[in-house]
Amino acid sequence: MTQGKHRLVTIERHIFEQQQRFPQATGTFTKMLQDMALAAKIIANQTTRAGLTNIIGATDTENVFGERQQKLDLFADRTIYEMNDHTRRLAAMASEEHEDIIDIPPHYGFGNYVLLYDPLDGSSNIDVNASIGTIFSIHRKYTRGERGTMEDLLQEGKRLVAAGYVIYGSSTMMVYTTGQGVHGFTLDPGIGEFILSHENIRVPDQPKYYSVNQGNEKYWTPGVRRYVKWLQGIEGEGHDPLGHRYIGSMVGDFHRNLLRGGIFLYPGDLQDKSKPYGKIRLMFEAQALAFIMEQAGGYASDGAGDILDIRPHSLHQRVPLFLGNTDLVRKAESYIRDYDQEWLVHYLPYRRGEKPEKVKQG
Ligand code: FDP
């Protein structure tokens, strides 16, 4: 990782220079990531003013899972949509806040990509001024016809062409990959530009932290419980305990662990045997962060295998998630293989799409 370069590289310039390596590139892709950077600046601007402008607080509406939506969620959702609906670069979109595919208005015309996004992840942190984030990913449209379809959205993670996140923290950063390493940019609020600050991020070999909601321990499966004891240096031998850090805002937890080394986990459990899959959304959170982590030299698993290999069956599909240094994630898989056969019996049919989740209507 190179920090503090003398050359001032804006995100636009960086994306443009990366695309120059592909003689066949049309520039569409460059512009699409620029659209996301602009949306990020607008959301960052509102996020930092949230306490002042009375924009915080819950609205009366609920999202598709019956969760009350925060106003800033709606603002972020709308902003990303409006930055992308008219550009002729996209054929469809999907947002964590919408149950269904979001169509592009036909009069604007269609493009060759589809965009999936979680406009404001970790939204329970808005009112307490902790880090929140935006997550996005881009697939190439592959079906016939102009309009994007659900099939275009529900592609495996290994077919992603780009993914990124924005963290609204002590500073705003945008981190992205197009499959050529992971690059981070810090927003200079004085000039309104994202400036290259973290080039070619690699997850450090020596992990420092594990991040999990420890309050859920009573629901964990035996394998997960033993694994966390292993992370704490209690189970197994020959390694120091990792520190525990958990914001409860996945972008924040992910970002810290990417830069410092470690693992984020949100496991599945058998509290309700018909829902063995945990909380994290495959299409709006896990795929994008798995792609970024793997590009940074780490690995992402649902405990049974690579997140990027999962064939999605529904837009709001949930997935257990173990995300971080490769050896830590592999260790989690081995604990689950050894101690969580009962959980696997319930989870694997869901992973294969044999028991699709019934989405609760808002
Ligand atoms: P949130 O519900 O606040 O949007 O998946 C969403 C998420 O946050 C993640 O960002 C976060 O890591 C996790 O849920 C926190 O869940 P718990 O409160 O159950 O720990």
Tab-separated table of C-alpha atoms and ligand atoms in Angstrom, residues 67 73 96 118 120-125 132 135 212-214 216 246-253 264 266 279-281 285 318, ligand 1:
chain	number	residue	atom	x	y	z
A	67	GLU	CA	-37.781	-2.085	9.368
A	73	ASP	CA	-31.682	6.269	3.901
A	96	GLU	CA	-31.732	-2.690	-0.577
A	118	ASP	CA	-27.243	-0.450	-0.314
A	120	LEU	CA	-26.937	3.644	3.651
A	121	ASP	CA	-25.657	0.612	5.465
A	122	GLY	CA	-25.480	0.607	9.261
A	123	SER	CA	-28.352	3.061	9.458
A	124	SER	CA	-29.027	2.336	13.130
A	125	ASN	CA	-25.828	4.361	13.680
A	132	ILE	CA	-22.175	4.599	8.111
A	135	ILE	CA	-22.118	-0.223	-0.800
A	212	VAL	CA	-18.903	-9.844	15.674
A	213	ASN	CA	-22.032	-9.014	17.647
A	214	GLN	CA	-20.965	-10.878	20.793
A	216	ASN	CA	-25.708	-13.029	19.914
A	246	TYR	CA	-17.598	-4.000	16.608
A	247	ILE	CA	-19.331	-0.840	15.479
A	248	GLY	CA	-22.401	-2.635	14.109
A	249	SER	CA	-21.972	-0.783	10.837
A	250	MET	CA	-20.534	-3.265	8.400
A	251	VAL	CA	-18.780	-0.744	6.172
A	252	GLY	CA	-17.013	0.688	9.225
A	253	ASP	CA	-16.059	-2.713	10.598
A	264	PHE	CA	-15.859	-9.680	10.304
A	266	TYR	CA	-22.199	-12.432	11.032
A	279	LYS	CA	-28.742	-11.128	8.573
A	280	ILE	CA	-26.471	-9.868	5.795
A	281	ARG	CA	-27.861	-9.378	2.293
A	285	GLU	CA	-23.661	-6.189	0.973
A	318	ARG	CA	-29.491	-13.371	3.165
B	1	FDP	P1	-28.018	-2.032	9.930
B	1	FDP	O1	-29.019	-3.078	10.285
B	1	FDP	O2	-27.855	-0.971	11.004
B	1	FDP	O3	-28.219	-1.414	8.559
B	1	FDP	O4	-26.744	-5.485	7.520
B	1	FDP	C1	-27.039	-4.296	8.090
B	1	FDP	C2	-26.253	-3.984	9.346
B	1	FDP	O5	-26.576	-2.744	9.869
B	1	FDP	C3	-24.719	-4.021	9.128
B	1	FDP	O6	-24.218	-2.828	8.603
B	1	FDP	C4	-24.201	-4.298	10.506
B	1	FDP	O7	-22.940	-4.901	10.488
B	1	FDP	C5	-25.245	-5.205	11.063
B	1	FDP	O8	-26.453	-4.959	10.345
B	1	FDP	C6	-25.491	-4.946	12.540
B	1	FDP	O9	-26.395	-5.866	13.027
B	1	FDP	P2	-26.576	-6.160	14.602
B	1	FDP	O10	-27.150	-4.914	15.191
B	1	FDP	O11	-27.499	-7.319	14.654
B	1	FDP	O12	-25.225	-6.468	15.144
